[in-house]
CSV table of C-alpha atoms in Angstrom, one decimal:
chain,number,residue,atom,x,y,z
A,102,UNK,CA,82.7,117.0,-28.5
A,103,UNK,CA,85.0,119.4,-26.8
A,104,UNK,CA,88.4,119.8,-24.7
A,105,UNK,CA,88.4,121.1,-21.7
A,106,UNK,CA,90.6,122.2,-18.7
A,107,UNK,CA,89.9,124.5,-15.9
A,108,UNK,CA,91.4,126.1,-13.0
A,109,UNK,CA,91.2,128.7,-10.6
A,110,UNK,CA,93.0,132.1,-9.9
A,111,UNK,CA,93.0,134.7,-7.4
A,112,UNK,CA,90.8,138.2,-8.7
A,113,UNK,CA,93.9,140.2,-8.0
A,114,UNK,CA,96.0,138.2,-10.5
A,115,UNK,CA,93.3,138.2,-13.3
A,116,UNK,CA,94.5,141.5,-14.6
A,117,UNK,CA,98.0,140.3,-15.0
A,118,UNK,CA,96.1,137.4,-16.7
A,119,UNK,CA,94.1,139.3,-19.0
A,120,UNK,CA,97.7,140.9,-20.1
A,121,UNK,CA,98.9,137.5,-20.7
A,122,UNK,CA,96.3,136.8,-22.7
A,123,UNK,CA,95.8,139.5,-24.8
A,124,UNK,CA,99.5,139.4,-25.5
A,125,UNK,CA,99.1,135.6,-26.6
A,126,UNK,CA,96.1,135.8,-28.4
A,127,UNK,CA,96.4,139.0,-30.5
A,128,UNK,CA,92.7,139.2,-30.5
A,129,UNK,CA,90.5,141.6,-27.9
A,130,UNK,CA,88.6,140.2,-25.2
A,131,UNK,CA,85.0,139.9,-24.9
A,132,UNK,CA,83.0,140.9,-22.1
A,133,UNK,CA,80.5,137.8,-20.6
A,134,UNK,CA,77.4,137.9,-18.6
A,135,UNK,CA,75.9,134.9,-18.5
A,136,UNK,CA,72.6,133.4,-16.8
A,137,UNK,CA,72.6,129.7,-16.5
A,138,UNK,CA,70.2,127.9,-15.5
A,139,UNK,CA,70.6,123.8,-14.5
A,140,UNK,CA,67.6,122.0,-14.8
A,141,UNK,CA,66.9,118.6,-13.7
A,142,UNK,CA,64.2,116.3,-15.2
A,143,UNK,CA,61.5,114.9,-12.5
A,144,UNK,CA,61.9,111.6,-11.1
A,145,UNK,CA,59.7,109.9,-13.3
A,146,UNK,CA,60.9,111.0,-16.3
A,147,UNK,CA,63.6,109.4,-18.6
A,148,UNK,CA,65.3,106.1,-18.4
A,149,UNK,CA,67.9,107.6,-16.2
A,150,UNK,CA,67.9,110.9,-14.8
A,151,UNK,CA,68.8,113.7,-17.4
A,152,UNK,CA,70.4,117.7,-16.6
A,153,UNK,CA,70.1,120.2,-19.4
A,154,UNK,CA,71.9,123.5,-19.2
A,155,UNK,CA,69.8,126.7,-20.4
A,156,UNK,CA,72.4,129.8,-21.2
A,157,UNK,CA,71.2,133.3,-21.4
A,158,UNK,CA,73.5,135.8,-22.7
A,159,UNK,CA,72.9,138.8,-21.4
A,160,UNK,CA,75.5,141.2,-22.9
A,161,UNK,CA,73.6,140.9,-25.9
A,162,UNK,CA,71.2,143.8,-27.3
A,163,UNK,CA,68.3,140.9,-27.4
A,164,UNK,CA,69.3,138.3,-24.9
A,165,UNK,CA,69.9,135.4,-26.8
A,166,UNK,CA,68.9,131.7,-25.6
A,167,UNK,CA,71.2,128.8,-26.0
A,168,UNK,CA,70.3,124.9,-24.7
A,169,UNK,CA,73.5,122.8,-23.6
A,170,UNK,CA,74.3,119.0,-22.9
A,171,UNK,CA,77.3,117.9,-21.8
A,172,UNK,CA,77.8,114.7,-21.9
A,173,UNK,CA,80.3,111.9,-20.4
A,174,UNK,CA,83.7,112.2,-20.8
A,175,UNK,CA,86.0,110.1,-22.6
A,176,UNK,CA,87.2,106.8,-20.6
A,177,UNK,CA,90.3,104.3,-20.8
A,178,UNK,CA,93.8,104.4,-21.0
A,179,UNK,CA,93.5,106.6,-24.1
A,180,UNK,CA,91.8,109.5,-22.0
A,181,UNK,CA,93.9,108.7,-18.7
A,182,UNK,CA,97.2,109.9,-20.7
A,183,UNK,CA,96.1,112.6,-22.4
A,184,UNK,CA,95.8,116.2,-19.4
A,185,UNK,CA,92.7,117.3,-20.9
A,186,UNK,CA,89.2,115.7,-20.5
A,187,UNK,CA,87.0,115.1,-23.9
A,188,UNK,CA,83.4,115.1,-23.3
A,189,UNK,CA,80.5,115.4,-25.3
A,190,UNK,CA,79.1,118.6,-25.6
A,191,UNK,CA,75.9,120.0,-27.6
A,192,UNK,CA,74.9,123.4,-27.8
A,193,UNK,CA,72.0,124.5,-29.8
A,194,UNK,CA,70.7,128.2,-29.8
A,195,UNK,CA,67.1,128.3,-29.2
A,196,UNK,CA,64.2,131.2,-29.2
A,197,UNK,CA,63.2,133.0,-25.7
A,198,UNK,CA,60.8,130.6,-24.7
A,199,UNK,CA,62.7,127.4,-24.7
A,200,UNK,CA,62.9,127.4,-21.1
A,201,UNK,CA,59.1,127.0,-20.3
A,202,UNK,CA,58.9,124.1,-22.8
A,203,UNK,CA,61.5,122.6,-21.0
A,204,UNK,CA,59.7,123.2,-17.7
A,205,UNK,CA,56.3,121.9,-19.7
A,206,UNK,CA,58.4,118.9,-20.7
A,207,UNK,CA,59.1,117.9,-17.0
A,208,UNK,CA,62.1,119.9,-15.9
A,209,UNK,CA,62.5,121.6,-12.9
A,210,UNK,CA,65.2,124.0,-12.2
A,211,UNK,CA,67.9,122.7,-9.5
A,212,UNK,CA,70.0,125.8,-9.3
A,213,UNK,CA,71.0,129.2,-11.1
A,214,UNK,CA,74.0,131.2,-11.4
A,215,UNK,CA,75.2,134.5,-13.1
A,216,UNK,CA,78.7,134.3,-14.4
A,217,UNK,CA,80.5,137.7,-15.4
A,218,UNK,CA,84.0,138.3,-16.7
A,219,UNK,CA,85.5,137.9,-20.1
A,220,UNK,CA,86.2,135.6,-22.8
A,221,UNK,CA,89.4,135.4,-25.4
A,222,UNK,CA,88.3,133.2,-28.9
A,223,UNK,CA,91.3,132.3,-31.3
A,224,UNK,CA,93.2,130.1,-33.5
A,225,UNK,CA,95.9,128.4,-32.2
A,226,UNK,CA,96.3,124.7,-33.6
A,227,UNK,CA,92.7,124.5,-32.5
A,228,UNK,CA,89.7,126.9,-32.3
A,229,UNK,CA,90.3,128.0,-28.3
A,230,UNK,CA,87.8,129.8,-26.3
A,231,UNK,CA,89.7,131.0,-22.3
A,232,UNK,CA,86.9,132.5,-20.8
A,233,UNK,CA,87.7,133.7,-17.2
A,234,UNK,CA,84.6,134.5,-14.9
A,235,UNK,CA,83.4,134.6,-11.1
A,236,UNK,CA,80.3,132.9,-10.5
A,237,UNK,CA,77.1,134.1,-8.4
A,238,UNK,CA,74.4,132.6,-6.7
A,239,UNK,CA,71.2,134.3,-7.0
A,240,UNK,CA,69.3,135.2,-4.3
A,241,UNK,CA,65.9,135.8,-5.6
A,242,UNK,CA,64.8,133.7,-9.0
A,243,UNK,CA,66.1,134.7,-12.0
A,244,UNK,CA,67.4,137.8,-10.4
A,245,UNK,CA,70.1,139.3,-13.0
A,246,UNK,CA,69.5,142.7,-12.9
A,247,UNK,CA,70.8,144.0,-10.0
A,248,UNK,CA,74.1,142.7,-8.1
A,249,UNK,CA,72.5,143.5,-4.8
A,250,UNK,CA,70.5,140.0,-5.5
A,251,UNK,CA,73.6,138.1,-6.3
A,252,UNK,CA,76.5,136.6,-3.9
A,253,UNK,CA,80.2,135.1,-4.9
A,254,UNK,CA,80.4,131.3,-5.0
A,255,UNK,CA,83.9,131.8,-4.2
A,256,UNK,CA,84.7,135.5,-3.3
A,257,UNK,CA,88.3,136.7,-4.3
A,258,UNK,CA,88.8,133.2,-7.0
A,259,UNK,CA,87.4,133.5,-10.3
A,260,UNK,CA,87.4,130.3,-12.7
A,261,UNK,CA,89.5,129.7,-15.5
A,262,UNK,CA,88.2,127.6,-18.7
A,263,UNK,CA,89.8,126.8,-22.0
A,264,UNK,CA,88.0,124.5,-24.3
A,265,UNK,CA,87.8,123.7,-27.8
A,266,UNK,CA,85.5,122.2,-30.2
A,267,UNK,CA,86.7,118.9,-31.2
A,268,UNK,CA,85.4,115.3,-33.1
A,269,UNK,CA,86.1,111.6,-32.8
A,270,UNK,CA,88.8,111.8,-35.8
A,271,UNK,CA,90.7,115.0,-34.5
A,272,UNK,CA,90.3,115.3,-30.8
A,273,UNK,CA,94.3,114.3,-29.8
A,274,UNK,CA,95.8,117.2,-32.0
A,275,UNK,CA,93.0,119.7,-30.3
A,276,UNK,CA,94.0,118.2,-26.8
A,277,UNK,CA,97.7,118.8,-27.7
A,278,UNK,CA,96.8,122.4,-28.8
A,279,UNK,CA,95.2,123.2,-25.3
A,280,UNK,CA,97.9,121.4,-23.6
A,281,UNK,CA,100.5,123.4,-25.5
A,282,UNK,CA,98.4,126.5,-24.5
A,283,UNK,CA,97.6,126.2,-21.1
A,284,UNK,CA,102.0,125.7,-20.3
A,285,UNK,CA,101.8,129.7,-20.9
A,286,UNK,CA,99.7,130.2,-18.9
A,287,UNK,CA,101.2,127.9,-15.9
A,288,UNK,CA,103.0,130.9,-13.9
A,289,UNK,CA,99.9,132.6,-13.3
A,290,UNK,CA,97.8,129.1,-13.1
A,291,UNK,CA,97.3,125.8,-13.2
A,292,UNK,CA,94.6,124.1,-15.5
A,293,UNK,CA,93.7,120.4,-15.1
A,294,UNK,CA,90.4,118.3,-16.2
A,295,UNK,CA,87.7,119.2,-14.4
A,296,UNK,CA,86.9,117.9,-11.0
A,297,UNK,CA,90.3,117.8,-10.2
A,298,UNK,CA,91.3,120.2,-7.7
A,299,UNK,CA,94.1,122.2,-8.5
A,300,UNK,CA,94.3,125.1,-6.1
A,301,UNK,CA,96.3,128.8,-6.6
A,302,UNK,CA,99.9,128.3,-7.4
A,303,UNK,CA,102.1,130.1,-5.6
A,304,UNK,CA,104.1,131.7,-8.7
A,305,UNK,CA,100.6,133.4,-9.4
A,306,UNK,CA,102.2,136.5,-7.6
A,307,UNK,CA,105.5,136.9,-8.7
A,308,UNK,CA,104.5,136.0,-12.2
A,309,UNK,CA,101.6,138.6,-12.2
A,310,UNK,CA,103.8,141.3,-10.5
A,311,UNK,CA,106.1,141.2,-13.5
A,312,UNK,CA,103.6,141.1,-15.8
A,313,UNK,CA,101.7,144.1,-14.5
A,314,UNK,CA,105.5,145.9,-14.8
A,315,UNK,CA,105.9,145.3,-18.1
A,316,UNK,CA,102.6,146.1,-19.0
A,317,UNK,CA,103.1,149.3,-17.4
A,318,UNK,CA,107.2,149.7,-19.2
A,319,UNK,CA,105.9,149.1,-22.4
A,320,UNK,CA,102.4,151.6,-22.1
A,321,UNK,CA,105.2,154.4,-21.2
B,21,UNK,CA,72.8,145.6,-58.2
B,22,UNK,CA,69.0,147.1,-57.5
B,23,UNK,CA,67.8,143.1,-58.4
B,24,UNK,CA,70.5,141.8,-55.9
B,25,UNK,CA,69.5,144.6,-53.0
B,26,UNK,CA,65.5,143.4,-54.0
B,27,UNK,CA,66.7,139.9,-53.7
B,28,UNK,CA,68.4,140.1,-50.4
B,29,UNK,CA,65.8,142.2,-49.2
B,30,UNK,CA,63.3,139.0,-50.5
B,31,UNK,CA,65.3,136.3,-48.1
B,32,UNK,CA,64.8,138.6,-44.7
B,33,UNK,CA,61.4,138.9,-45.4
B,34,UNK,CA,59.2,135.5,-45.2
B,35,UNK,CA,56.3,135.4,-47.0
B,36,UNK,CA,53.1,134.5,-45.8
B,37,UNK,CA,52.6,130.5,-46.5
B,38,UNK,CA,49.2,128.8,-45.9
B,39,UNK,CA,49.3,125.0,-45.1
B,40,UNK,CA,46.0,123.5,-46.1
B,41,UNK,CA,44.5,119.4,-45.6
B,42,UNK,CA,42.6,117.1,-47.8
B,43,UNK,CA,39.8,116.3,-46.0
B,44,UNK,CA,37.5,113.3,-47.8
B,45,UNK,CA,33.9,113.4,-47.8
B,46,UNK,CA,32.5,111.3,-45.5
B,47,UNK,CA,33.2,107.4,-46.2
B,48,UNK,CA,36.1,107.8,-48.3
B,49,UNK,CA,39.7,108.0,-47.6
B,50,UNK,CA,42.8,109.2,-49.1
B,51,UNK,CA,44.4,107.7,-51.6
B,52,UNK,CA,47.1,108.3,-54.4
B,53,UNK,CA,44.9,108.5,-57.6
B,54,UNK,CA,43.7,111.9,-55.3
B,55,UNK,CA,47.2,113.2,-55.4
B,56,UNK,CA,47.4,112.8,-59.1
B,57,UNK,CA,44.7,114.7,-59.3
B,58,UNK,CA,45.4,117.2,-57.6
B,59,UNK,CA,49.1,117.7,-59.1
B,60,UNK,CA,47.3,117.4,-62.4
B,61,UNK,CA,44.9,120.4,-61.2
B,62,UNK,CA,47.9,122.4,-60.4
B,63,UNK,CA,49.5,122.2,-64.2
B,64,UNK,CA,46.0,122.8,-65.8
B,65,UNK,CA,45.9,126.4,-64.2
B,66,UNK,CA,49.6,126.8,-65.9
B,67,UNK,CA,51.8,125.9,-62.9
B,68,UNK,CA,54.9,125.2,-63.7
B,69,UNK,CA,56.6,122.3,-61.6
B,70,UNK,CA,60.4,123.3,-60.4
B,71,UNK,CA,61.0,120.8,-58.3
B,72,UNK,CA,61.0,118.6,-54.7
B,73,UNK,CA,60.0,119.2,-51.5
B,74,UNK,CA,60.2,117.8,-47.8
B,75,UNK,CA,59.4,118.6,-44.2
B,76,UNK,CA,59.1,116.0,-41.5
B,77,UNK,CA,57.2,116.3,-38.3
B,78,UNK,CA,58.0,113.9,-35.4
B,79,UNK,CA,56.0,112.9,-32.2
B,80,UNK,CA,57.7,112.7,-29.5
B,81,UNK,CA,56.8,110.6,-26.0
B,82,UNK,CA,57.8,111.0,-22.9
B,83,UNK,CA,60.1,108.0,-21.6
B,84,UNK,CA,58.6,107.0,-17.8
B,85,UNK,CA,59.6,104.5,-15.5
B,86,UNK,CA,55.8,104.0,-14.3
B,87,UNK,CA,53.0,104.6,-17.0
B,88,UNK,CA,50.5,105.5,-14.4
B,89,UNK,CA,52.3,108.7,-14.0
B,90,UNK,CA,52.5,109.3,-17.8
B,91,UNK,CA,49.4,111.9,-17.6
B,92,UNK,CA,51.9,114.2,-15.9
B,93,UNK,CA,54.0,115.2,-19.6
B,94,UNK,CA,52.6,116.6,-22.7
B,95,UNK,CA,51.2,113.9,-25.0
B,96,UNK,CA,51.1,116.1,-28.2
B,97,UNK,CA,54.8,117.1,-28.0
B,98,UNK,CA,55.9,117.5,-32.2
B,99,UNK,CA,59.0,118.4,-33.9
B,100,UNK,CA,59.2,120.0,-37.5
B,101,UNK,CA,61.6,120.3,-39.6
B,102,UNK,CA,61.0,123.0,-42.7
B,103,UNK,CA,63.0,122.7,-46.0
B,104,UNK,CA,63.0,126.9,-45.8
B,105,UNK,CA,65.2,126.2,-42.5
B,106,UNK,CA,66.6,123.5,-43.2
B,107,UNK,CA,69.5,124.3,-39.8
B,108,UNK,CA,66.1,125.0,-37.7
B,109,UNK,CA,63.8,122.9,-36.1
B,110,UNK,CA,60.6,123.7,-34.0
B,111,UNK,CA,58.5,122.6,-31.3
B,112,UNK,CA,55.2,123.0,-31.2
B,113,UNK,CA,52.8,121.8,-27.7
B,114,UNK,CA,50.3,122.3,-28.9
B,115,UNK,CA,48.0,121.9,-25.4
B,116,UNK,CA,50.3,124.5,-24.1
B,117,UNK,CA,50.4,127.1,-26.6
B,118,UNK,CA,53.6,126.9,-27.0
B,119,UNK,CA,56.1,127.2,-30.1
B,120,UNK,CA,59.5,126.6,-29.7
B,121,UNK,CA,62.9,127.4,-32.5
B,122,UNK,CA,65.9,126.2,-32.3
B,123,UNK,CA,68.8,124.9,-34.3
B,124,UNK,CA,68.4,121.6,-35.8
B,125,UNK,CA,71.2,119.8,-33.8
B,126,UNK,CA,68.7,120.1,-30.6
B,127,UNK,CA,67.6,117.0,-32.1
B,128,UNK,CA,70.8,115.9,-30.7
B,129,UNK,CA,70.4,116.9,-27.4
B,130,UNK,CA,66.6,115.3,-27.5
B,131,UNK,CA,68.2,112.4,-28.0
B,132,UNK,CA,70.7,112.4,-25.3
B,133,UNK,CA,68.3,113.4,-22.8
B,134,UNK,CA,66.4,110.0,-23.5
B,135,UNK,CA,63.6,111.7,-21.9
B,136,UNK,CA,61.9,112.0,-24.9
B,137,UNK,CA,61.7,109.4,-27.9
B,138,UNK,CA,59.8,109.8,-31.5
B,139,UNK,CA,57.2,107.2,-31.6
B,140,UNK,CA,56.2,108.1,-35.4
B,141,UNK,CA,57.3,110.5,-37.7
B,142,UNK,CA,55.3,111.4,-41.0
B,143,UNK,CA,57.2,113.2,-44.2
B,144,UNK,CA,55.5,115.8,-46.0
B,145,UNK,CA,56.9,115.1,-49.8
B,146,UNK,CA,56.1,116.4,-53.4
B,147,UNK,CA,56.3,118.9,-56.2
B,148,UNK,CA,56.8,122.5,-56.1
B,149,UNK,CA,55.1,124.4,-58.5
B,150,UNK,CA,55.1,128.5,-59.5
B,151,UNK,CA,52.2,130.2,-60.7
B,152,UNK,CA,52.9,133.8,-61.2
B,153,UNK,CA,53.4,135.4,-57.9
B,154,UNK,CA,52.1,132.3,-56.5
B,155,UNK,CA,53.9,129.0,-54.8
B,156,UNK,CA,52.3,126.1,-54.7
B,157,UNK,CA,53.2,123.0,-52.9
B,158,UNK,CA,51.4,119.3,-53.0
B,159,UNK,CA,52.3,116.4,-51.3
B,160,UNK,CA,51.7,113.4,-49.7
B,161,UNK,CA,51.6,112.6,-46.2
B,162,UNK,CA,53.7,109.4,-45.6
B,163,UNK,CA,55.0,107.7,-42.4
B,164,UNK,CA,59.0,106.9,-42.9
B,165,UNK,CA,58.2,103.4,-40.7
B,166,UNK,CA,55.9,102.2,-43.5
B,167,UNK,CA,55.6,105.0,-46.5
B,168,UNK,CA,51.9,104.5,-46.2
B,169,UNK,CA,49.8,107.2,-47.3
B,170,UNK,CA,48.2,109.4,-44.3
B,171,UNK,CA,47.3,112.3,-46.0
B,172,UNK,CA,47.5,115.2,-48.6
B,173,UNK,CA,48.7,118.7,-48.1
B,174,UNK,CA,48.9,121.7,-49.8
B,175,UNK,CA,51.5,124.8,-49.2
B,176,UNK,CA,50.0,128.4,-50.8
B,177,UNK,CA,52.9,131.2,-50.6
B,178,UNK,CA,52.1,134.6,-51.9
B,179,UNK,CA,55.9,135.6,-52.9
B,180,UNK,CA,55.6,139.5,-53.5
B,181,UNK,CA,56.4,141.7,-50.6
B,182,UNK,CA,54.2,143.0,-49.0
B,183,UNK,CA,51.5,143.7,-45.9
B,184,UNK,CA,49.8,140.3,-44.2
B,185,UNK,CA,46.3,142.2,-44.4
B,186,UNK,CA,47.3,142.6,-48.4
B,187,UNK,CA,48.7,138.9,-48.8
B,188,UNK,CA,46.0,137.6,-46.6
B,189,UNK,CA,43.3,139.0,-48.8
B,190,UNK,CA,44.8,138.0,-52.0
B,191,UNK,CA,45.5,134.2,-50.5
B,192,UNK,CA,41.9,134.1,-49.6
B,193,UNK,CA,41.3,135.3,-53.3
B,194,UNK,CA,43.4,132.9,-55.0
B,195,UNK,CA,42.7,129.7,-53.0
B,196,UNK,CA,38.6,130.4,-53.8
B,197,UNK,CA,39.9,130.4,-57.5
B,198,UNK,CA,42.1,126.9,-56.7
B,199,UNK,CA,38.6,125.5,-55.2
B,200,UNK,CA,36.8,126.4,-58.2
B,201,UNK,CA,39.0,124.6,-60.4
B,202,UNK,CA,39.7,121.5,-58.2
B,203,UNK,CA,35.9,121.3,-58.0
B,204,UNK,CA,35.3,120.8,-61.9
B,205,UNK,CA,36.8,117.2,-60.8
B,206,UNK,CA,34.9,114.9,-59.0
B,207,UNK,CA,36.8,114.0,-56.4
B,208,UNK,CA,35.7,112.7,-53.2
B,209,UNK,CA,36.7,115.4,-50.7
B,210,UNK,CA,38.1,119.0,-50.7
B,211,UNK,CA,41.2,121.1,-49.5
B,212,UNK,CA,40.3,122.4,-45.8
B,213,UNK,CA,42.4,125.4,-44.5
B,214,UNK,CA,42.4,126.0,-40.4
B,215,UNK,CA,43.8,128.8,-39.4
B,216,UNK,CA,45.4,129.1,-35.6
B,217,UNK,CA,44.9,131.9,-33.1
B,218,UNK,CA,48.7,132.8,-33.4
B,219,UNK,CA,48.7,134.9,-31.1
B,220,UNK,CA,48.1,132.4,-28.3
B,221,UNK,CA,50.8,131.1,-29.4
B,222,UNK,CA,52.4,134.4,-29.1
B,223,UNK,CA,53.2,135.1,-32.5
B,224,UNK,CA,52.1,138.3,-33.9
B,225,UNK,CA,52.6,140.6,-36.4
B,226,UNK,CA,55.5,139.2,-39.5
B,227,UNK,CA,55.1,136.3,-40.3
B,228,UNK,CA,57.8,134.0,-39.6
B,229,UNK,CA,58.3,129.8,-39.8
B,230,UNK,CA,56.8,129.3,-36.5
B,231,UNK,CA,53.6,130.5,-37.9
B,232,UNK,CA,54.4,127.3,-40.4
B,233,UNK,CA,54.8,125.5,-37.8
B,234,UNK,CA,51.7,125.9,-36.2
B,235,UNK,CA,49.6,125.2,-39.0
B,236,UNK,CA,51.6,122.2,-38.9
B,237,UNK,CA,50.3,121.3,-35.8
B,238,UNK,CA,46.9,122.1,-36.3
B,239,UNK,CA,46.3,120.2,-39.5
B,240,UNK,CA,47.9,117.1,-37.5
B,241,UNK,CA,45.2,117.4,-34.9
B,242,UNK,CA,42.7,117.5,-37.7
B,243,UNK,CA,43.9,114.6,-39.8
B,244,UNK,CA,44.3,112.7,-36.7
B,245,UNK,CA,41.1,113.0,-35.9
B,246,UNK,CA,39.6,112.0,-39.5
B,247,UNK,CA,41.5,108.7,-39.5
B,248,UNK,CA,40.2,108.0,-35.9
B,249,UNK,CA,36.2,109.2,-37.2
B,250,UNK,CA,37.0,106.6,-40.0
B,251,UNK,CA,38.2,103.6,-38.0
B,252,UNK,CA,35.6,104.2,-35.5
């Protein structure tokens, strides 16, 4: 199970961001380059049609497989007042070849992207991960060597994403925790649950103008 | 601190481990008194037991809509678990060549999916015993549905480090000295050892548990097929 809230800010802002972060975190960033790959199962197969997520980070010295499901999210009242959505979520690392038994299993892959930015992991009344990236399509398969072979989904936005791990018996205090979190990060952007459009806010400027100055006073 | 450096040293490295069948002679099949035996064999050459031991091995089908069009997914789909690992698990298709680790909560997302469902799984339970250098591990093949007795298999794990051509060689040496000394009991039926091309499954070189889990695989095939020669 996890928390999550996403959102969307301008590339020109995400340094003032990254500033904001670092400054609330106290922990360095890490760098992401991620090859996901969405695969969908064949129309015979399964009760109900299933999607599986297959991750490959690339930013390690071995690239190292992970498998994802994401689940539904939490319904009801209880979910409705809460700002974060609580979904299942299952990750599992797996060796290099998990993606042709996947394909052998009856899986075919419905689209791939490449996602590149950086991540922040810390403590703060919950284990939060604020990973901030731009998405690409690829243009030929599994082409993630070379940026010539990639496009932006959305050119000048990148996406914002805090989650954190959470359970049946603790998931309100971790929703608090991100809630908490994500008000310091409201001048710069808005997070919501996903699938709910939120749009740039139009403090993103001002707030990253003064951030970028007193990032620059205090390096002096 | 040298004995703690060996020992770490020990863990990285897995040893080579041979998983051998019992296949009976013609007309019999298996049955406990066998196991007995057997365990009985392993404490008259001076092993000394230490304790349990468990894998499990699932069958997965596919879930379709239409059975006609079941002939389109794998059939011989297996998951292992491996009490070495106990936080991995492995798939082996075994049509496909095709061996598969990952952590053991992908079991999880197997289940989510609900593409997939274990028709029958089997434990792989007994005794572990040490005999010098030597492992040894005997057990019997039960289903968890109905604890009834499918089989008998043997684990052989050659501890020391050191080179597979070396541990091969002294494997091969030490199971012909475990036949000789099963065989001076008239049992009906002897321990059978297959050992996969590997490298179709593209495994090579250090052996790791995905060579386990082959063999896994392959005595499956094999015991499957006995049961079927003897119902037939």
């Amino acid at each position: 199970m996890e928390c999550v809230v996403q959102g969307i800010i301008e590339t020109q802002h995400v340094e003032a961001l990254e500033i904001l972060l670092l400054g609330l975190c106290g922990v360095q960033k890490e760098s992401l380059r991620i090859h996901e790959l969405c695969l969908k199962s064949v129309p015979n197969l399964g009760s109900e049609a299933s999607e599986i997520r297959i991750l490959c980070d690339l930013m390690q010295p071995e690239p190292a497989w992970t498998v994802r499901h994401v689940g539904g999210s939490m319904r009801g009242a209880g979910a409705d007042q809460i700002s974060v959505l609580v979904r299942t979520m299952v990750e599992s690392k797996a060796s290099k070849n998990v993606l042709r038994l996947f394909y052998l299993l009856g899986y075919k892959l419905d689209h791939e992207l490449l996602r590149v930015g950086f991540a922040f992991n810390f403590q703060r009344g919950a284990q939060i991960t604020v990973t901030v990236s731009s998405y690409s399509k690829m243009l030929k398969l599994h082409a993630t060597e070379s940026t010539d072979d990639t496009v932006p989904v959305s050119p000048g936005i990148q996406m914002v994403e805090v989650t954190a791990p959470a359970s049946a018996e603790n998931y309100a205090e971790v929703a608090a925790a991100v809630s908490s979190f994500c008000e310091y990060l409201a001048p710069l952007l808005h997070l919501a649950k996903p699938g709910v459009s939120t749009g740039v806010v139009p403090t993103a400027a001002a707030a990253a103008a003064s951030l970028m100055s007193f990032s620059g006073s205090t390096n002096m | 601190m040298e004995a703690q450096k060996n020992e770490r040293r020990r863990r990285k490295f897995i040893a080579e481990i041979r998983v051998l069948h019992w296949q009976p002679n013609a007309g019999h099949t298996v049955n406990s008194q066998i196991l007995a035996e057997v365990s009985q064999c392993v404490e008259s050459i001076n092993g000394v037991k230490e304790g349990k031991w468990k894998s499990t091995l699932s069958f997965y089908r596919p879930v379709v809509k239409e059975q006609a069009n079941a002939a389109e997914f794998p059939r011989d789909f297996l998951g292992i678990s491996l009490p070495e690992q106990p936080n991995k698990y492995y798939f082996v298709l075994r049509g496909q060549r095709l061996v598969v680790e990952a952590d053991s909560n992908i079991q999880t997302i197997m289940e989510k999916l609900q593409s997939y469902k274990t028709r029958v799984a089997l434990n792989f339970e007994g005794f572990q015993y040490q005999l010098g250098d030597f492992q040894l591990r005997v057990g019997k093949v039960v289903s968890i549905q109905s604890e009834s007795l499918r089989g008998i298999v043997m684990e052989m794990e050659y501890k020391p480090i050191s080179s597979w051509e070396k541990s091969h060689k002294i494997m091969g040496e030490f199971f012909d000295i475990w036949q000789e000394a099963l065989s001076k009991r008239p049992l009906p039926g002897h321990f059978v050892h297959m050992e996969p091309n590997f490298g179709e499954f593209g495994l090579s070189g250090q052996y790791t548990l995905q060579h386990t889990a082959v063999q896994y695989a392959t005595i499956m095939l094999q015991m499957i097929a006995t049961a079927q020669s003897i119902r037939n």
